[in-house]
Amino acid sequence: MPLRTETTFEYYFNNASLYYCKAHDCFRVTNDHEDSVLLHGVEQDEVNDFIANYFEYALEDEDLKDHFRRALRLKELDKRTKELEAQREDADE
């Protein structure tokens, strides 16, 4: 097995903003919405897992984590339902 080096970069922000950028498919951390660090390869599902874990471990709110997970499942079901309805409408035409 080849050896791999591990590297850690530390950045300090005075006024940090964190968000997932769907257009660029990355996680972005900005300082005063100016300088930013882009983290590519962090997908939306991984951000959702981070949020759920934040609710559970940092806020110690299991109910909030469960509510968040249910909301994500309902959103996915709604999306699939709309796709099926659109397919049926196309088939009827």
mmCIF file of C-alpha atoms in Angstrom:
data_model
loop_
_atom_site.group_PDB
_atom_site.id
_atom_site.type_symbol
_atom_site.label_atom_id
_atom_site.label_comp_id
_atom_site.label_asym_id
_atom_site.label_seq_id
_atom_site.Cartn_x
_atom_site.Cartn_y
_atom_site.Cartn_z
ATOM 1 C CA MET A 1 0.000 0.000 0.000
ATOM 2 C CA PRO A 2 1.500 3.389 -0.960
ATOM 3 C CA LEU A 3 1.930 5.947 1.803
ATOM 4 C CA ARG A 4 -0.165 9.101 1.679
ATOM 5 C CA THR A 5 0.608 12.336 3.416
ATOM 6 C CA GLU A 6 -2.094 14.131 5.330
ATOM 7 C CA THR A 7 -2.326 17.885 5.246
ATOM 8 C CA THR A 8 -4.423 20.207 7.357
ATOM 9 C CA PHE A 9 -5.112 23.814 6.457
ATOM 10 C CA GLU A 10 -6.487 26.183 9.053
ATOM 11 C CA TYR A 11 -8.371 29.307 8.087
ATOM 12 C CA TYR A 12 -9.704 31.925 10.463
ATOM 13 C CA PHE A 13 -12.793 33.939 9.614
ATOM 14 C CA ASN A 14 -14.051 37.098 11.308
ATOM 15 C CA ASN A 15 -17.571 36.826 9.928
ATOM 16 C CA ALA A 16 -18.020 33.379 8.398
ATOM 17 C CA SER A 17 -20.899 32.349 6.168
ATOM 18 C CA LEU A 18 -21.312 28.701 5.182
ATOM 19 C CA TYR A 19 -23.493 27.369 2.410
ATOM 20 C CA TYR A 20 -23.838 24.712 -0.219
ATOM 21 C CA CYS A 21 -23.548 26.146 -3.727
ATOM 22 C CA LYS A 22 -25.783 24.015 -5.945
ATOM 23 C CA ALA A 23 -24.678 25.820 -9.113
ATOM 24 C CA HIS A 24 -21.032 24.889 -8.518
ATOM 25 C CA ASP A 25 -21.719 21.644 -6.607
ATOM 26 C CA CYS A 26 -19.464 22.627 -3.718
ATOM 27 C CA PHE A 27 -19.496 23.735 -0.105
ATOM 28 C CA ARG A 28 -18.432 27.360 0.294
ATOM 29 C CA VAL A 29 -17.138 29.197 3.344
ATOM 30 C CA THR A 30 -16.812 32.946 2.947
ATOM 31 C CA ASN A 31 -15.529 35.756 5.099
ATOM 32 C CA ASP A 32 -17.852 38.767 4.901
ATOM 33 C CA HIS A 33 -19.053 37.359 1.550
ATOM 34 C CA GLU A 34 -15.697 38.301 0.012
ATOM 35 C CA ASP A 35 -12.786 35.889 0.388
ATOM 36 C CA SER A 36 -13.917 32.281 0.218
ATOM 37 C CA VAL A 37 -12.824 28.683 0.409
ATOM 38 C CA LEU A 38 -14.539 26.261 -1.982
ATOM 39 C CA LEU A 39 -14.700 22.615 -0.996
ATOM 40 C CA HIS A 40 -15.356 20.567 -4.119
ATOM 41 C CA GLY A 41 -16.372 16.940 -3.763
ATOM 42 C CA VAL A 42 -18.683 17.689 -0.842
ATOM 43 C CA GLU A 43 -22.075 16.680 -2.188
ATOM 44 C CA GLN A 44 -25.484 17.835 -1.020
ATOM 45 C CA ASP A 45 -26.232 14.505 0.695
ATOM 46 C CA GLU A 46 -23.048 14.873 2.739
ATOM 47 C CA VAL A 47 -24.082 18.378 3.782
ATOM 48 C CA ASN A 48 -27.469 16.980 4.828
ATOM 49 C CA ASP A 49 -25.691 14.338 6.933
ATOM 50 C CA PHE A 50 -23.603 17.086 8.525
ATOM 51 C CA ILE A 51 -26.749 19.051 9.392
ATOM 52 C CA ALA A 52 -28.448 16.000 10.917
ATOM 53 C CA ASN A 53 -25.325 15.202 12.953
ATOM 54 C CA TYR A 54 -25.084 18.829 14.063
ATOM 55 C CA PHE A 55 -28.647 18.654 15.380
ATOM 56 C CA GLU A 56 -27.928 15.385 17.164
ATOM 57 C CA TYR A 57 -24.477 15.992 18.652
ATOM 58 C CA ALA A 58 -23.876 19.743 18.857
ATOM 59 C CA LEU A 59 -27.418 20.800 19.727
ATOM 60 C CA GLU A 60 -28.281 17.471 21.368
ATOM 61 C CA ASP A 61 -31.727 17.557 19.775
ATOM 62 C CA GLU A 62 -32.674 14.129 18.427
ATOM 63 C CA ASP A 63 -36.216 15.301 17.597
ATOM 64 C CA LEU A 64 -34.914 18.108 15.387
ATOM 65 C CA LYS A 65 -32.622 15.654 13.573
ATOM 66 C CA ASP A 66 -35.552 13.275 12.982
ATOM 67 C CA HIS A 67 -37.761 16.117 11.755
ATOM 68 C CA PHE A 68 -35.036 17.217 9.319
ATOM 69 C CA ARG A 69 -34.650 13.643 7.965
ATOM 70 C CA ARG A 70 -38.443 13.307 7.545
ATOM 71 C CA ALA A 71 -38.599 16.650 5.727
ATOM 72 C CA LEU A 72 -35.888 15.482 3.297
ATOM 73 C CA ARG A 73 -37.771 12.221 2.620
ATOM 74 C CA LEU A 74 -41.050 14.088 2.039
ATOM 75 C CA LYS A 75 -39.329 16.466 -0.362
ATOM 76 C CA GLU A 76 -37.899 13.523 -2.318
ATOM 77 C CA LEU A 77 -41.297 11.786 -2.422
ATOM 78 C CA ASP A 78 -42.951 14.981 -3.667
ATOM 79 C CA LYS A 79 -40.327 15.309 -6.395
ATOM 80 C CA ARG A 80 -40.854 11.706 -7.519
ATOM 81 C CA THR A 81 -44.642 12.130 -7.500
ATOM 82 C CA LYS A 82 -44.385 15.200 -9.737
ATOM 83 C CA GLU A 83 -42.056 13.337 -12.112
ATOM 84 C CA LEU A 84 -44.503 10.417 -12.361
ATOM 85 C CA GLU A 85 -47.430 12.769 -12.989
ATOM 86 C CA ALA A 86 -45.469 14.509 -15.755
ATOM 87 C CA GLN A 87 -44.641 11.143 -17.345
ATOM 88 C CA ARG A 88 -48.321 10.130 -17.250
ATOM 89 C CA GLU A 89 -49.358 13.408 -18.854
ATOM 90 C CA ASP A 90 -46.779 12.893 -21.606
ATOM 91 C CA ALA A 91 -48.018 9.335 -22.194
ATOM 92 C CA ASP A 92 -51.640 10.526 -22.423
ATOM 93 C CA GLU A 93 -50.811 13.066 -25.133
#
